[in-house]
PDB file of C-alpha atoms in Angstrom:
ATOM      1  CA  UNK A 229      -2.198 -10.218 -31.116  1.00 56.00           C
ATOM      2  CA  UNK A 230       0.570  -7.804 -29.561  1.00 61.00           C
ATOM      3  CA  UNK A 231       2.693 -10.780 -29.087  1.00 61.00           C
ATOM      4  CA  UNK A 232       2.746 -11.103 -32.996  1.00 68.00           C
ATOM      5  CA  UNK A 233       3.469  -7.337 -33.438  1.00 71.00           C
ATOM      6  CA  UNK A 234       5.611  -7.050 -30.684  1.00 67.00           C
ATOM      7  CA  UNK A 235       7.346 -10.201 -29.633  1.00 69.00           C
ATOM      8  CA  UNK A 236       9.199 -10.463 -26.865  1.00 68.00           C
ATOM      9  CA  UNK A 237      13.187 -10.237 -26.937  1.00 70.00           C
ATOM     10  CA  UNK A 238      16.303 -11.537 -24.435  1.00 72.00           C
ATOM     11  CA  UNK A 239      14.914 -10.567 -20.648  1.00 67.00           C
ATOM     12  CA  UNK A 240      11.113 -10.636 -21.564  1.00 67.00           C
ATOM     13  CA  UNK A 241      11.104 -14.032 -23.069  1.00 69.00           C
ATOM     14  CA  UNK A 242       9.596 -16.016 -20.198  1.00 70.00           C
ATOM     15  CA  UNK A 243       8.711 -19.256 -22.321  1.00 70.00           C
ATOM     16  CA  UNK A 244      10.397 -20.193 -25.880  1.00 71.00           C
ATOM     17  CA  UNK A 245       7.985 -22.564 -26.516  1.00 74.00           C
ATOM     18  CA  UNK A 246       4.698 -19.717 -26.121  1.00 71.00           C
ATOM     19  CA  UNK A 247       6.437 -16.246 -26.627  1.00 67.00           C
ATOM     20  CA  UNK A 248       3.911 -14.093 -24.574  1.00 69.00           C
ATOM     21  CA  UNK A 249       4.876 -11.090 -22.525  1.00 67.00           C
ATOM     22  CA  UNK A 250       2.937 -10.399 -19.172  1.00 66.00           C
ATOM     23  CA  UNK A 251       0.618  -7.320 -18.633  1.00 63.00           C
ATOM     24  CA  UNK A 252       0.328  -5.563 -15.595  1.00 58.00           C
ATOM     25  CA  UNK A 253      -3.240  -5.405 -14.259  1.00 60.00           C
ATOM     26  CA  UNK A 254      -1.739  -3.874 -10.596  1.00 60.00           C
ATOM     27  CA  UNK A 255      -1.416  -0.193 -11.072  1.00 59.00           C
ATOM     28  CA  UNK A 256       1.392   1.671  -9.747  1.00 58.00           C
ATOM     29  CA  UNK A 257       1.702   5.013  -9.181  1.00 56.00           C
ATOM     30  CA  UNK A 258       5.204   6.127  -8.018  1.00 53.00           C
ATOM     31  CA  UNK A 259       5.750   8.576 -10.269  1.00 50.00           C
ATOM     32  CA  UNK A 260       2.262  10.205  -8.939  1.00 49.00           C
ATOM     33  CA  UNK A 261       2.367   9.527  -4.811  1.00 50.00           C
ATOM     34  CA  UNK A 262       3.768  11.040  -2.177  1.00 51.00           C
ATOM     35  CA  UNK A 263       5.397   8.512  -0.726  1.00 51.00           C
ATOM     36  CA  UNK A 264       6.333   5.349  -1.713  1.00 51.00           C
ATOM     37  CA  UNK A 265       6.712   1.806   0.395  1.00 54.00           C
ATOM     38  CA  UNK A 266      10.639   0.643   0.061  1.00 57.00           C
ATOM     39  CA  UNK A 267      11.675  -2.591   1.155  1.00 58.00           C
ATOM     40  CA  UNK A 268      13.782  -3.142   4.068  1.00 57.00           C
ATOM     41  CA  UNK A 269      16.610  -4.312   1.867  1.00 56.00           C
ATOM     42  CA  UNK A 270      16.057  -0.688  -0.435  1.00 62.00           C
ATOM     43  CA  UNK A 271      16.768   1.383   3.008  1.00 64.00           C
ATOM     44  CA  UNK A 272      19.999   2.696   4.180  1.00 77.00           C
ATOM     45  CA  UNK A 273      20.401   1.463   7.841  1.00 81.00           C
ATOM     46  CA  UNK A 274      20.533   5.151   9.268  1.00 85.00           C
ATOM     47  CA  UNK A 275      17.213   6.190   7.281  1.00 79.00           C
ATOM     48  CA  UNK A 276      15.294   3.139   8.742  1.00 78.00           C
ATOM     49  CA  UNK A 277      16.179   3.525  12.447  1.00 84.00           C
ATOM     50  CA  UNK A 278      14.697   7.434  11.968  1.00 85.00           C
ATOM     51  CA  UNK A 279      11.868   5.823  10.343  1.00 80.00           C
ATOM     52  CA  UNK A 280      11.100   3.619  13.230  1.00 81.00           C
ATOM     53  CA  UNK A 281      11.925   5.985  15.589  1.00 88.00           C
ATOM     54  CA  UNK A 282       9.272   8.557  14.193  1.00 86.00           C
ATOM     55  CA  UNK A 283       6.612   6.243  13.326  1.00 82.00           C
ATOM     56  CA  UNK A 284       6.881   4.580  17.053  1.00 84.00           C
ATOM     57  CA  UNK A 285       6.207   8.148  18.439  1.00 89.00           C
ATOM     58  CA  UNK A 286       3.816   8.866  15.856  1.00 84.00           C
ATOM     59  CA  UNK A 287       2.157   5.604  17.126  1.00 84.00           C
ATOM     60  CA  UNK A 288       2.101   6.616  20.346  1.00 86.00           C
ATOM     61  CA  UNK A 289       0.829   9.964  20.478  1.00 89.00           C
ATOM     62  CA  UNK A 290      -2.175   8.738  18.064  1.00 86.00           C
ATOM     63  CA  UNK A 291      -2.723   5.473  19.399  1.00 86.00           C
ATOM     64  CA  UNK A 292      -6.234   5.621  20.666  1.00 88.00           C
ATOM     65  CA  UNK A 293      -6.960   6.959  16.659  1.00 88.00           C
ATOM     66  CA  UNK A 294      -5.274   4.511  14.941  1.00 84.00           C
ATOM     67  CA  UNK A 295      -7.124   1.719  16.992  1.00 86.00           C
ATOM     68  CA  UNK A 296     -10.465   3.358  16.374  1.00 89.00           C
ATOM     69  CA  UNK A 297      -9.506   3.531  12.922  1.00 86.00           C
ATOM     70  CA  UNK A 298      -8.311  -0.479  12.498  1.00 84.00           C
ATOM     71  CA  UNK A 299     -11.081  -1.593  14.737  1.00 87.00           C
ATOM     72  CA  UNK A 300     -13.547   0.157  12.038  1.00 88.00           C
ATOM     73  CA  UNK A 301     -11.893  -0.938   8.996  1.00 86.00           C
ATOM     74  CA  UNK A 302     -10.931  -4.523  10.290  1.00 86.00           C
ATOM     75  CA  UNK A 303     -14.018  -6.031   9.368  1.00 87.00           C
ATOM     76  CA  UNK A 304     -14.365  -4.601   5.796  1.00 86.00           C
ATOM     77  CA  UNK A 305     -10.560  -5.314   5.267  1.00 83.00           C
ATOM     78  CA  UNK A 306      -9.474  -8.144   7.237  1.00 81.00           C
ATOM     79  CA  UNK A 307      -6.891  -6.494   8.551  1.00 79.00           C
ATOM     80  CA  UNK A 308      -5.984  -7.539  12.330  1.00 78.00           C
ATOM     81  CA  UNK A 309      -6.047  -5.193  14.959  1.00 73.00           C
ATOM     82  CA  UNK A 310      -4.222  -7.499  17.516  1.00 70.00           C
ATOM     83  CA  UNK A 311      -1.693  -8.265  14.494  1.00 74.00           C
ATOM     84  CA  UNK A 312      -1.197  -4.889  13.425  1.00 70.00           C
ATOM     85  CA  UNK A 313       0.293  -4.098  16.842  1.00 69.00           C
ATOM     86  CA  UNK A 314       2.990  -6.091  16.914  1.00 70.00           C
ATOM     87  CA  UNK A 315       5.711  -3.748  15.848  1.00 70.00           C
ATOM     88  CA  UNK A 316       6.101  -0.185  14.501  1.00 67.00           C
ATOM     89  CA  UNK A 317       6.368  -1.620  10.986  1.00 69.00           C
ATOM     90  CA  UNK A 318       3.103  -3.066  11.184  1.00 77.00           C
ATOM     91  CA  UNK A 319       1.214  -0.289  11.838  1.00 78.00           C
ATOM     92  CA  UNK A 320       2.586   1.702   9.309  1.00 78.00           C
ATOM     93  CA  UNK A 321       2.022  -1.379   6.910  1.00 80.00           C
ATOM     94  CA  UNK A 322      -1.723  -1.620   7.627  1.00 82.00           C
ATOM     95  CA  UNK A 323      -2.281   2.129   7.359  1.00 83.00           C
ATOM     96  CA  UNK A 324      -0.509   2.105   4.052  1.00 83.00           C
ATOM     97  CA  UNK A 325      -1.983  -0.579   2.340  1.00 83.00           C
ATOM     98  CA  UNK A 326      -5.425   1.129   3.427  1.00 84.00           C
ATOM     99  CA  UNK A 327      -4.351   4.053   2.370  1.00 85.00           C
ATOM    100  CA  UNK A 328      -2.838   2.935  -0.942  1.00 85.00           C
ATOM    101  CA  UNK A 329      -6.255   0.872  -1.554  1.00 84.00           C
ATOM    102  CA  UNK A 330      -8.847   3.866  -1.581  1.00 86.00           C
ATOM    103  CA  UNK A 331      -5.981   6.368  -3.466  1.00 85.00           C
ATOM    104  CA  UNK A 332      -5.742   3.792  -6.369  1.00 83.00           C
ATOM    105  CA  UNK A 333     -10.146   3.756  -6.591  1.00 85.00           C
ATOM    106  CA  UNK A 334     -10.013   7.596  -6.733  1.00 85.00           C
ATOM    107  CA  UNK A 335      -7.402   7.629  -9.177  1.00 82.00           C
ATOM    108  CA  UNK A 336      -9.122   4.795 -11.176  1.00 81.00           C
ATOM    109  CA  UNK A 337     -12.325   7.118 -10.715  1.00 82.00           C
ATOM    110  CA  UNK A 338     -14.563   4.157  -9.405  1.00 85.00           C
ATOM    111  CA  UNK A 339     -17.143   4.246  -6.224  1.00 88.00           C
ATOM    112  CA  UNK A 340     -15.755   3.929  -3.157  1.00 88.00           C
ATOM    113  CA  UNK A 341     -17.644   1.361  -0.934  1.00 89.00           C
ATOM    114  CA  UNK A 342     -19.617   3.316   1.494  1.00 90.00           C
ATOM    115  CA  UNK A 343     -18.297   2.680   4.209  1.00 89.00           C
ATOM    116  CA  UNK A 344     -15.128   4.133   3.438  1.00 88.00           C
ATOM    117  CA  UNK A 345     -17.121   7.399   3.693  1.00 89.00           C
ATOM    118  CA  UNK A 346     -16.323   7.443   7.657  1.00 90.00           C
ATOM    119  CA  UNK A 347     -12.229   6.902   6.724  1.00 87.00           C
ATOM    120  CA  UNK A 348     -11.883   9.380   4.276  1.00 86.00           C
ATOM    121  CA  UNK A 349     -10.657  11.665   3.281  1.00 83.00           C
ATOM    122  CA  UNK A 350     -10.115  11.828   6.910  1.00 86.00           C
ATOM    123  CA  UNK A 351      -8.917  10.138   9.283  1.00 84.00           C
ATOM    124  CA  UNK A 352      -7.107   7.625   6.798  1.00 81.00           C
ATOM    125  CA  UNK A 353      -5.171  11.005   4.998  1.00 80.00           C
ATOM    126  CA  UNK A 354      -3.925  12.152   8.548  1.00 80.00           C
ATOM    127  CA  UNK A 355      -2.789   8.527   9.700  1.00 80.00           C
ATOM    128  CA  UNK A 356      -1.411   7.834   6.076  1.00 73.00           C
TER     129      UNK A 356
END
C-alpha cells in the first residue's frame, strides 16, 4: 500500500521489476543511548588504542564480576564464556550486546524474562 503512495526513487529502488522499499523491524536508538558501538573502521587509531587500553584494565580489575556475570547469562544467551575471553574487544562485545538487548525491552516497554531480574539493573548497568 505505501509502496503505491510512496514509491521508491534512485538509491531506494532495490528491484525495478517489484518497487518495494524495506522496513526496519531492528530498532535503533542512537539518538537516545549513551553510548554507541562504532566499527573498527569508524575509529580513529589513537581513540581505539585508549579504548583498549581502558577496557583491558577495566577487565582486569572486575574480572571475577564479569565472569560471574557471563557464566549466569551464558545459558539464557548463548553467549561463550571461554569465547568471550579471548581479547579485550570481546568482552566489551558480549557485555554490550547484553546490555543493548534488555535496554531495547525496557524501551519497547515489554517483560523482561525473569531471569534477567538477577542482571539488572545491576550488575549489567555497572559492567555496561
Amino acid at each position: 500500500f505505501l509502496a503505491g503512495l510512496f514509491p521508491p526513487r534512485n538509491l531506494h529502488l532495490y528491484n525495478t521489476y517489484f518497487p518495494w522499499n524495506p522496513v526496519p523491524i531492528y530498532p535503533t536508538y542512537k539518538d537516545h543511548y549513551n553510548i554507541a558501538y562504532m566499527t573498527g573502521s569508524q575509529k580513529c587509531l589513537k581513540y581505539h588504542a585508549a579504548t583498549i587500553k581502558a577496557v583491558g584494565r577495566f577487565r582486569d580489575e572486575y574480572k571475577e564480576n564479569i565472569t560471574e556475570f557471563l557464566e549466569f547469562v551464558g545459558p539464557y544467551t548463548g553467549i561463550d564464556l571461554a569465547e568471550s575471553f579471548n581479547s579485550t574487544e570481546s568482552i566489551w562485545m558480549a557485555i554490550y550486546t547484553m546490555w543493548e538487548s534488555v535496554y531495547t525491552v525496557i524501551e519497547e516497554e515489554l517483560p523482561l524474562p525473569s531471569w534477567t531480574d538477577k542482571i539488572y539493573p545491576q550488575p549489567l548497568t555497572f559492567l555496561a
